[in-house]
Amino acid sequence: MTAKPKFVYEKDDQGTIGEIDDNEVDRIAECFKGRSLFITGGTGFLGKVLVEKLLRSCGGLKRIYLLIRPKKGKDPQERIKDIFQNVLFDQVKQMRGEEHILQQVVAIAGDVLSPGLGISEKDLETLRQEVSIVYHCAATVRFDEPLRNAVFMNTRGTKYMLELAQTLKHLDFFAYCSTAYCHLHVKTLYEKPYDPPADPHKVMQACEWLTDDEVATIERKVLGDIPNTYAYTKSLAEALVVEKFEELPAVILRPSIVIPIWKEPIPGWTDNINGPTGLLIGAGKGVIRTMYCNSSGYGDFLPVDVAVNGILVASWRNITAGTDKTNRVAHMTSSNDIKVSWAEIIELGRWVIENKVPLNGVAWYPGGSMKSNYWVHFICMVLFQWMPALFVDALLWILRYPPVLCRVQNRIYKGFEVFEYYANNVWNFDNSEAVKLRKLMNNKERRTYVIEKIELDLIDYFTNCVLCARRLILKESDESIPAARRHMKVMWVVDKVYKGIWIFGILYMLYRCFFAG
């Protein structure tokens, strides 16, 4: 068993937030009072948390219109009801009442892939007359998305949104949710527009002319040094927004790698296994045992509730700024406040899974390490991931069960092709806007919309992340934790025996080669 990590407690250098004055007003909630909002991507990870926070902390708003893609046999408003069945919304349903929030949140049938967003004329007129704030969060976040699909979703979809925004009669704020990782050639990213890698209009035009197969054949050449279609198409979309700066009250918001909730409403909540959550599960199940990674490097991670708080605070600042000059680009990043290396993430995750929240059905005892040399990593991957997977799958086949682990390893391998680029490079992000905003907020706002590191216990955070992943994604009940803990002890013995046999075998072969006979 590994020792408890020693670096897990971090405190804010700026001190704690003062006591809330009874006379303090939540100016951010007041800013949203009586307004109608239009949100795309409201069914995604960030979008769900944004909707929940608006309903819980800015309950005086009039309406939230969500763009919902039509599904055969399902009314869009029924899909809204399905979304609210998620445990994420339990607290706000208790506070406001489910019927009330279902009246506040209205589905708009449409699709960012369709011209005019596929919205009916009746719904378009409603948006034109009522909406004053727009959040465009819809995007494909798959790094391996085919280029043509990514251009249509991320770039052309933004073009359609900007065209709609120009028809809104009361528009005060248009926010495009980009990513801090969309200008990868810049190692220190500042809060300003950057030139796109190509003319977005020409790229969209070319993708409309060509077929999927034709675009696929030139994809690598088009991307150049950019490692994936996600970063490429998001940078193109940013350029479209910048073009409209003179015509629209538009801003670009760049959150970094968005990870599970830190504080509210459910610590550790997530609905996906992207980013560190996937690494925790893979390593915790014993199927990830080696990584090609600069262990001293770090990524910029931001809990999704903090990202959403940043979005709302930036909205308030831009809407109420009046004649004051505000920056049109803002970063939601964390690495200037706290840096956690890849090695520390793995050490933390391993300790939590070994000692606090083990997972069910562990294939092997969690272990392994990061490798700075690719070929050492490759050899370890073959020996400690692929060979055990082949062995277990062969046993499953003999026992007439479907093979599993080789398919899992194939998915891990493809995922690591994307991950390794980011894990072996380091970027820094200026967050001057966030620092300025903190100084403008009163104590009540700073507590309600936390955008600073007040007090962070990484052990507690990782424990909550693993617990939620266990309950919500892996569907493993808390009652099974004692059994999982016993199984973990058995796998520890198996791991030691397996390594002992390998060491004995190697020593025996060396003895035979050099000393025998």
PDB file of N, CA and C in Angstrom, residues 225-303:
ATOM      1  N   ASP A 225       0.260  21.281 -38.009  1.00  0.00           N
ATOM      2  CA  ASP A 225       0.839  20.973 -36.696  1.00  0.00           C
ATOM      3  C   ASP A 225      -0.207  20.853 -35.595  1.00  0.00           C
ATOM      4  N   ILE A 226      -1.462  21.174 -35.896  1.00  0.00           N
ATOM      5  CA  ILE A 226      -2.521  21.094 -34.890  1.00  0.00           C
ATOM      6  C   ILE A 226      -2.890  19.624 -34.697  1.00  0.00           C
ATOM      7  N   PRO A 227      -2.883  19.101 -33.464  1.00  0.00           N
ATOM      8  CA  PRO A 227      -2.976  17.654 -33.257  1.00  0.00           C
ATOM      9  C   PRO A 227      -4.365  17.049 -33.458  1.00  0.00           C
ATOM     10  N   ASN A 228      -5.423  17.860 -33.444  1.00  0.00           N
ATOM     11  CA  ASN A 228      -6.762  17.272 -33.552  1.00  0.00           C
ATOM     12  C   ASN A 228      -7.763  18.275 -34.120  1.00  0.00           C
ATOM     13  N   THR A 229      -8.884  17.745 -34.565  1.00  0.00           N
ATOM     14  CA  THR A 229      -9.908  18.580 -35.206  1.00  0.00           C
ATOM     15  C   THR A 229     -10.628  19.478 -34.202  1.00  0.00           C
ATOM     16  N   TYR A 230     -10.641  19.090 -32.935  1.00  0.00           N
ATOM     17  CA  TYR A 230     -11.310  19.904 -31.920  1.00  0.00           C
ATOM     18  C   TYR A 230     -10.637  21.272 -31.792  1.00  0.00           C
ATOM     19  N   ALA A 231      -9.327  21.280 -31.552  1.00  0.00           N
ATOM     20  CA  ALA A 231      -8.602  22.543 -31.401  1.00  0.00           C
ATOM     21  C   ALA A 231      -8.691  23.365 -32.688  1.00  0.00           C
ATOM     22  N   TYR A 232      -8.593  22.706 -33.826  1.00  0.00           N
ATOM     23  CA  TYR A 232      -8.622  23.402 -35.125  1.00  0.00           C
ATOM     24  C   TYR A 232      -9.953  24.120 -35.334  1.00  0.00           C
ATOM     25  N   THR A 233     -11.048  23.416 -35.144  1.00  0.00           N
ATOM     26  CA  THR A 233     -12.358  24.003 -35.444  1.00  0.00           C
ATOM     27  C   THR A 233     -12.792  25.025 -34.397  1.00  0.00           C
ATOM     28  N   LYS A 234     -12.338  24.864 -33.143  1.00  0.00           N
ATOM     29  CA  LYS A 234     -12.657  25.866 -32.127  1.00  0.00           C
ATOM     30  C   LYS A 234     -11.919  27.178 -32.401  1.00  0.00           C
ATOM     31  N   SER A 235     -10.687  27.101 -32.890  1.00  0.00           N
ATOM     32  CA  SER A 235      -9.955  28.331 -33.215  1.00  0.00           C
ATOM     33  C   SER A 235     -10.588  29.027 -34.424  1.00  0.00           C
ATOM     34  N   LEU A 236     -11.106  28.257 -35.368  1.00  0.00           N
ATOM     35  CA  LEU A 236     -11.829  28.848 -36.500  1.00  0.00           C
ATOM     36  C   LEU A 236     -13.093  29.555 -36.008  1.00  0.00           C
ATOM     37  N   ALA A 237     -13.806  28.921 -35.083  1.00  0.00           N
ATOM     38  CA  ALA A 237     -15.044  29.503 -34.548  1.00  0.00           C
ATOM     39  C   ALA A 237     -14.756  30.808 -33.816  1.00  0.00           C
ATOM     40  N   GLU A 238     -13.651  30.844 -33.057  1.00  0.00           N
ATOM     41  CA  GLU A 238     -13.282  32.088 -32.384  1.00  0.00           C
ATOM     42  C   GLU A 238     -13.136  33.233 -33.380  1.00  0.00           C
ATOM     43  N   ALA A 239     -12.527  32.954 -34.530  1.00  0.00           N
ATOM     44  CA  ALA A 239     -12.329  33.993 -35.549  1.00  0.00           C
ATOM     45  C   ALA A 239     -13.666  34.546 -36.043  1.00  0.00           C
ATOM     46  N   LEU A 240     -14.663  33.690 -36.169  1.00  0.00           N
ATOM     47  CA  LEU A 240     -15.992  34.147 -36.588  1.00  0.00           C
ATOM     48  C   LEU A 240     -16.598  35.093 -35.556  1.00  0.00           C
ATOM     49  N   VAL A 241     -16.401  34.782 -34.278  1.00  0.00           N
ATOM     50  CA  VAL A 241     -16.929  35.650 -33.214  1.00  0.00           C
ATOM     51  C   VAL A 241     -16.206  36.993 -33.221  1.00  0.00           C
ATOM     52  N   VAL A 242     -14.888  36.960 -33.396  1.00  0.00           N
ATOM     53  CA  VAL A 242     -14.099  38.204 -33.426  1.00  0.00           C
ATOM     54  C   VAL A 242     -14.579  39.110 -34.559  1.00  0.00           C
ATOM     55  N   GLU A 243     -14.938  38.534 -35.700  1.00  0.00           N
ATOM     56  CA  GLU A 243     -15.448  39.319 -36.830  1.00  0.00           C
ATOM     57  C   GLU A 243     -16.684  40.137 -36.456  1.00  0.00           C
ATOM     58  N   LYS A 244     -17.445  39.654 -35.474  1.00  0.00           N
ATOM     59  CA  LYS A 244     -18.711  40.301 -35.097  1.00  0.00           C
ATOM     60  C   LYS A 244     -18.581  41.190 -33.870  1.00  0.00           C
ATOM     61  N   PHE A 245     -17.360  41.394 -33.380  1.00  0.00           N
ATOM     62  CA  PHE A 245     -17.175  42.213 -32.185  1.00  0.00           C
ATOM     63  C   PHE A 245     -17.767  43.625 -32.333  1.00  0.00           C
ATOM     64  N   GLU A 246     -17.689  44.198 -33.516  1.00  0.00           N
ATOM     65  CA  GLU A 246     -18.202  45.547 -33.728  1.00  0.00           C
ATOM     66  C   GLU A 246     -19.724  45.575 -33.842  1.00  0.00           C
ATOM     67  N   GLU A 247     -20.315  44.436 -34.176  1.00  0.00           N
ATOM     68  CA  GLU A 247     -21.759  44.395 -34.426  1.00  0.00           C
ATOM     69  C   GLU A 247     -22.559  43.808 -33.269  1.00  0.00           C
ATOM     70  N   LEU A 248     -21.912  42.983 -32.438  1.00  0.00           N
ATOM     71  CA  LEU A 248     -22.619  42.278 -31.366  1.00  0.00           C
ATOM     72  C   LEU A 248     -21.900  42.458 -30.033  1.00  0.00           C
ATOM     73  N   PRO A 249     -22.643  42.426 -28.914  1.00  0.00           N
ATOM     74  CA  PRO A 249     -22.009  42.443 -27.586  1.00  0.00           C
ATOM     75  C   PRO A 249     -21.479  41.046 -27.251  1.00  0.00           C
ATOM     76  N   ALA A 250     -20.531  40.589 -28.060  1.00  0.00           N
ATOM     77  CA  ALA A 250     -20.052  39.203 -27.975  1.00  0.00           C
ATOM     78  C   ALA A 250     -18.739  39.124 -27.209  1.00  0.00           C
ATOM     79  N   VAL A 251     -18.558  38.029 -26.477  1.00  0.00           N
ATOM     80  CA  VAL A 251     -17.305  37.748 -25.786  1.00  0.00           C
ATOM     81  C   VAL A 251     -16.919  36.290 -26.044  1.00  0.00           C
ATOM     82  N   ILE A 252     -15.647  36.020 -25.886  1.00  0.00           N
ATOM     83  CA  ILE A 252     -15.122  34.654 -25.997  1.00  0.00           C
ATOM     84  C   ILE A 252     -14.660  34.219 -24.615  1.00  0.00           C
ATOM     85  N   LEU A 253     -15.203  33.117 -24.134  1.00  0.00           N
ATOM     86  CA  LEU A 253     -14.823  32.565 -22.835  1.00  0.00           C
ATOM     87  C   LEU A 253     -14.026  31.289 -23.073  1.00  0.00           C
ATOM     88  N   ARG A 254     -12.857  31.207 -22.453  1.00  0.00           N
ATOM     89  CA  ARG A 254     -11.975  30.055 -22.681  1.00  0.00           C
ATOM     90  C   ARG A 254     -11.754  29.268 -21.391  1.00  0.00           C
ATOM     91  N   PRO A 255     -12.636  28.328 -21.055  1.00  0.00           N
ATOM     92  CA  PRO A 255     -12.348  27.428 -19.929  1.00  0.00           C
ATOM     93  C   PRO A 255     -11.261  26.434 -20.314  1.00  0.00           C
ATOM     94  N   SER A 256     -10.518  25.962 -19.335  1.00  0.00           N
ATOM     95  CA  SER A 256      -9.481  24.956 -19.616  1.00  0.00           C
ATOM     96  C   SER A 256     -10.113  23.567 -19.582  1.00  0.00           C
ATOM     97  N   ILE A 257      -9.413  22.563 -19.080  1.00  0.00           N
ATOM     98  CA  ILE A 257      -9.943  21.199 -19.053  1.00  0.00           C
ATOM     99  C   ILE A 257     -10.961  21.118 -17.914  1.00  0.00           C
ATOM    100  N   VAL A 258     -12.230  20.975 -18.277  1.00  0.00           N
ATOM    101  CA  VAL A 258     -13.311  21.021 -17.287  1.00  0.00           C
ATOM    102  C   VAL A 258     -13.474  19.640 -16.658  1.00  0.00           C
ATOM    103  N   ILE A 259     -13.414  19.605 -15.317  1.00  0.00           N
ATOM    104  CA  ILE A 259     -13.431  18.341 -14.573  1.00  0.00           C
ATOM    105  C   ILE A 259     -14.607  18.341 -13.583  1.00  0.00           C
ATOM    106  N   PRO A 260     -14.832  17.238 -12.862  1.00  0.00           N
ATOM    107  CA  PRO A 260     -16.019  17.146 -11.993  1.00  0.00           C
ATOM    108  C   PRO A 260     -16.166  18.283 -10.985  1.00  0.00           C
ATOM    109  N   ILE A 261     -17.384  18.416 -10.483  1.00  0.00           N
ATOM    110  CA  ILE A 261     -17.751  19.494  -9.560  1.00  0.00           C
ATOM    111  C   ILE A 261     -16.881  19.466  -8.302  1.00  0.00           C
ATOM    112  N   TRP A 262     -16.479  20.656  -7.875  1.00  0.00           N
ATOM    113  CA  TRP A 262     -15.700  20.796  -6.637  1.00  0.00           C
ATOM    114  C   TRP A 262     -16.632  20.920  -5.435  1.00  0.00           C
ATOM    115  N   LYS A 263     -17.573  21.876  -5.470  1.00  0.00           N
ATOM    116  CA  LYS A 263     -18.376  22.161  -4.276  1.00  0.00           C
ATOM    117  C   LYS A 263     -19.880  21.949  -4.480  1.00  0.00           C
ATOM    118  N   GLU A 264     -20.481  22.634  -5.471  1.00  0.00           N
ATOM    119  CA  GLU A 264     -21.938  22.683  -5.560  1.00  0.00           C
ATOM    120  C   GLU A 264     -22.439  22.257  -6.933  1.00  0.00           C
ATOM    121  N   PRO A 265     -23.600  21.567  -6.948  1.00  0.00           N
ATOM    122  CA  PRO A 265     -24.398  21.144  -5.796  1.00  0.00           C
ATOM    123  C   PRO A 265     -23.992  19.780  -5.237  1.00  0.00           C
ATOM    124  N   ILE A 266     -23.242  18.968  -6.013  1.00  0.00           N
ATOM    125  CA  ILE A 266     -22.835  17.635  -5.565  1.00  0.00           C
ATOM    126  C   ILE A 266     -21.341  17.488  -5.803  1.00  0.00           C
ATOM    127  N   PRO A 267     -20.511  17.543  -4.755  1.00  0.00           N
ATOM    128  CA  PRO A 267     -19.067  17.392  -4.946  1.00  0.00           C
ATOM    129  C   PRO A 267     -18.720  16.099  -5.687  1.00  0.00           C
ATOM    130  N   GLY A 268     -17.934  16.242  -6.744  1.00  0.00           N
ATOM    131  CA  GLY A 268     -17.477  15.084  -7.504  1.00  0.00           C
ATOM    132  C   GLY A 268     -18.373  14.682  -8.659  1.00  0.00           C
ATOM    133  N   TRP A 269     -19.544  15.337  -8.818  1.00  0.00           N
ATOM    134  CA  TRP A 269     -20.488  14.924  -9.870  1.00  0.00           C
ATOM    135  C   TRP A 269     -19.890  15.085 -11.256  1.00  0.00           C
ATOM    136  N   THR A 270     -20.150  14.099 -12.101  1.00  0.00           N
ATOM    137  CA  THR A 270     -19.810  14.164 -13.515  1.00  0.00           C
ATOM    138  C   THR A 270     -20.753  13.246 -14.272  1.00  0.00           C
ATOM    139  N   ASP A 271     -20.818  13.418 -15.586  1.00  0.00           N
ATOM    140  CA  ASP A 271     -21.646  12.521 -16.397  1.00  0.00           C
ATOM    141  C   ASP A 271     -20.838  11.869 -17.509  1.00  0.00           C
ATOM    142  N   ASN A 272     -19.483  11.912 -17.380  1.00  0.00           N
ATOM    143  CA  ASN A 272     -18.637  11.334 -18.431  1.00  0.00           C
ATOM    144  C   ASN A 272     -17.330  10.847 -17.826  1.00  0.00           C
ATOM    145  N   ILE A 273     -16.547  10.165 -18.629  1.00  0.00           N
ATOM    146  CA  ILE A 273     -15.247   9.659 -18.160  1.00  0.00           C
ATOM    147  C   ILE A 273     -14.106  10.309 -18.925  1.00  0.00           C
ATOM    148  N   ASN A 274     -14.332  11.538 -19.377  1.00  0.00           N
ATOM    149  CA  ASN A 274     -13.264  12.266 -20.049  1.00  0.00           C
ATOM    150  C   ASN A 274     -12.246  12.775 -19.031  1.00  0.00           C
ATOM    151  N   GLY A 275     -11.035  13.065 -19.511  1.00  0.00           N
ATOM    152  CA  GLY A 275     -10.022  13.690 -18.664  1.00  0.00           C
ATOM    153  C   GLY A 275      -9.573  12.816 -17.504  1.00  0.00           C
ATOM    154  N   PRO A 276      -9.251  13.442 -16.363  1.00  0.00           N
ATOM    155  CA  PRO A 276      -8.710  12.708 -15.211  1.00  0.00           C
ATOM    156  C   PRO A 276      -9.638  11.618 -14.678  1.00  0.00           C
ATOM    157  N   THR A 277     -10.971  11.799 -14.832  1.00  0.00           N
ATOM    158  CA  THR A 277     -11.896  10.766 -14.331  1.00  0.00           C
ATOM    159  C   THR A 277     -11.644   9.445 -15.036  1.00  0.00           C
ATOM    160  N   GLY A 278     -11.455   9.501 -16.354  1.00  0.00           N
ATOM    161  CA  GLY A 278     -11.167   8.277 -17.108  1.00  0.00           C
ATOM    162  C   GLY A 278      -9.861   7.637 -16.676  1.00  0.00           C
ATOM    163  N   LEU A 279      -8.850   8.477 -16.418  1.00  0.00           N
ATOM    164  CA  LEU A 279      -7.565   7.955 -15.939  1.00  0.00           C
ATOM    165  C   LEU A 279      -7.729   7.274 -14.585  1.00  0.00           C
ATOM    166  N   LEU A 280      -8.502   7.901 -13.689  1.00  0.00           N
ATOM    167  CA  LEU A 280      -8.726   7.329 -12.365  1.00  0.00           C
ATOM    168  C   LEU A 280      -9.402   5.965 -12.463  1.00  0.00           C
ATOM    169  N   ILE A 281     -10.438   5.889 -13.307  1.00  0.00           N
ATOM    170  CA  ILE A 281     -11.166   4.623 -13.439  1.00  0.00           C
ATOM    171  C   ILE A 281     -10.274   3.561 -14.069  1.00  0.00           C
ATOM    172  N   GLY A 282      -9.572   3.928 -15.155  1.00  0.00           N
ATOM    173  CA  GLY A 282      -8.700   2.968 -15.840  1.00  0.00           C
ATOM    174  C   GLY A 282      -7.592   2.456 -14.936  1.00  0.00           C
ATOM    175  N   ALA A 283      -6.947   3.395 -14.213  1.00  0.00           N
ATOM    176  CA  ALA A 283      -5.877   2.981 -13.297  1.00  0.00           C
ATOM    177  C   ALA A 283      -6.445   2.208 -12.114  1.00  0.00           C
ATOM    178  N   GLY A 284      -7.617   2.637 -11.624  1.00  0.00           N
ATOM    179  CA  GLY A 284      -8.250   1.973 -10.484  1.00  0.00           C
ATOM    180  C   GLY A 284      -8.709   0.567 -10.795  1.00  0.00           C
ATOM    181  N   LYS A 285      -9.085   0.322 -12.048  1.00  0.00           N
ATOM    182  CA  LYS A 285      -9.486  -1.022 -12.469  1.00  0.00           C
ATOM    183  C   LYS A 285      -8.278  -1.891 -12.810  1.00  0.00           C
ATOM    184  N   GLY A 286      -7.086  -1.261 -12.845  1.00  0.00           N
ATOM    185  CA  GLY A 286      -5.868  -2.030 -13.125  1.00  0.00           C
ATOM    186  C   GLY A 286      -5.609  -2.263 -14.593  1.00  0.00           C
ATOM    187  N   VAL A 287      -6.339  -1.563 -15.494  1.00  0.00           N
ATOM    188  CA  VAL A 287      -6.143  -1.796 -16.936  1.00  0.00           C
ATOM    189  C   VAL A 287      -5.197  -0.768 -17.544  1.00  0.00           C
ATOM    190  N   ILE A 288      -4.894   0.323 -16.814  1.00  0.00           N
ATOM    191  CA  ILE A 288      -3.869   1.275 -17.254  1.00  0.00           C
ATOM    192  C   ILE A 288      -2.695   1.146 -16.294  1.00  0.00           C
ATOM    193  N   ARG A 289      -1.536   0.721 -16.827  1.00  0.00           N
ATOM    194  CA  ARG A 289      -0.383   0.469 -15.960  1.00  0.00           C
ATOM    195  C   ARG A 289       0.867   1.213 -16.418  1.00  0.00           C
ATOM    196  N   THR A 290       0.767   1.913 -17.525  1.00  0.00           N
ATOM    197  CA  THR A 290       1.902   2.701 -18.000  1.00  0.00           C
ATOM    198  C   THR A 290       1.377   3.878 -18.807  1.00  0.00           C
ATOM    199  N   MET A 291       2.075   5.007 -18.711  1.00  0.00           N
ATOM    200  CA  MET A 291       1.698   6.200 -19.465  1.00  0.00           C
ATOM    201  C   MET A 291       2.961   6.879 -19.965  1.00  0.00           C
ATOM    202  N   TYR A 292       2.910   7.297 -21.235  1.00  0.00           N
ATOM    203  CA  TYR A 292       4.008   8.090 -21.797  1.00  0.00           C
ATOM    204  C   TYR A 292       3.712   9.545 -21.482  1.00  0.00           C
ATOM    205  N   CYS A 293       4.464  10.094 -20.530  1.00  0.00           N
ATOM    206  CA  CYS A 293       4.057  11.384 -19.985  1.00  0.00           C
ATOM    207  C   CYS A 293       5.223  12.050 -19.275  1.00  0.00           C
ATOM    208  N   ASN A 294       5.304  13.368 -19.392  1.00  0.00           N
ATOM    209  CA  ASN A 294       6.256  14.153 -18.607  1.00  0.00           C
ATOM    210  C   ASN A 294       5.684  14.287 -17.205  1.00  0.00           C
ATOM    211  N   SER A 295       6.162  13.482 -16.293  1.00  0.00           N
ATOM    212  CA  SER A 295       5.536  13.391 -14.970  1.00  0.00           C
ATOM    213  C   SER A 295       5.575  14.701 -14.196  1.00  0.00           C
ATOM    214  N   SER A 296       6.568  15.559 -14.475  1.00  0.00           N
ATOM    215  CA  SER A 296       6.649  16.833 -13.765  1.00  0.00           C
ATOM    216  C   SER A 296       5.808  17.918 -14.437  1.00  0.00           C
ATOM    217  N   GLY A 297       5.303  17.637 -15.632  1.00  0.00           N
ATOM    218  CA  GLY A 297       4.436  18.588 -16.317  1.00  0.00           C
ATOM    219  C   GLY A 297       3.056  18.601 -15.702  1.00  0.00           C
ATOM    220  N   TYR A 298       2.220  19.502 -16.167  1.00  0.00           N
ATOM    221  CA  TYR A 298       0.876  19.622 -15.592  1.00  0.00           C
ATOM    222  C   TYR A 298      -0.099  20.088 -16.669  1.00  0.00           C
ATOM    223  N   GLY A 299      -1.351  19.764 -16.437  1.00  0.00           N
ATOM    224  CA  GLY A 299      -2.422  20.295 -17.268  1.00  0.00           C
ATOM    225  C   GLY A 299      -3.164  21.351 -16.475  1.00  0.00           C
ATOM    226  N   ASP A 300      -3.941  22.165 -17.178  1.00  0.00           N
ATOM    227  CA  ASP A 300      -4.750  23.168 -16.494  1.00  0.00           C
ATOM    228  C   ASP A 300      -6.161  22.634 -16.352  1.00  0.00           C
ATOM    229  N   PHE A 301      -6.532  22.261 -15.119  1.00  0.00           N
ATOM    230  CA  PHE A 301      -7.840  21.663 -14.854  1.00  0.00           C
ATOM    231  C   PHE A 301      -8.716  22.656 -14.081  1.00  0.00           C
ATOM    232  N   LEU A 302     -10.004  22.656 -14.398  1.00  0.00           N
ATOM    233  CA  LEU A 302     -10.919  23.559 -13.714  1.00  0.00           C
ATOM    234  C   LEU A 302     -12.215  22.825 -13.399  1.00  0.00           C
ATOM    235  N   PRO A 303     -12.581  22.710 -12.103  1.00  0.00           N
ATOM    236  CA  PRO A 303     -13.873  22.096 -11.762  1.00  0.00           C
ATOM    237  C   PRO A 303     -15.004  22.820 -12.485  1.00  0.00           C
TER     238      PRO A 303
END
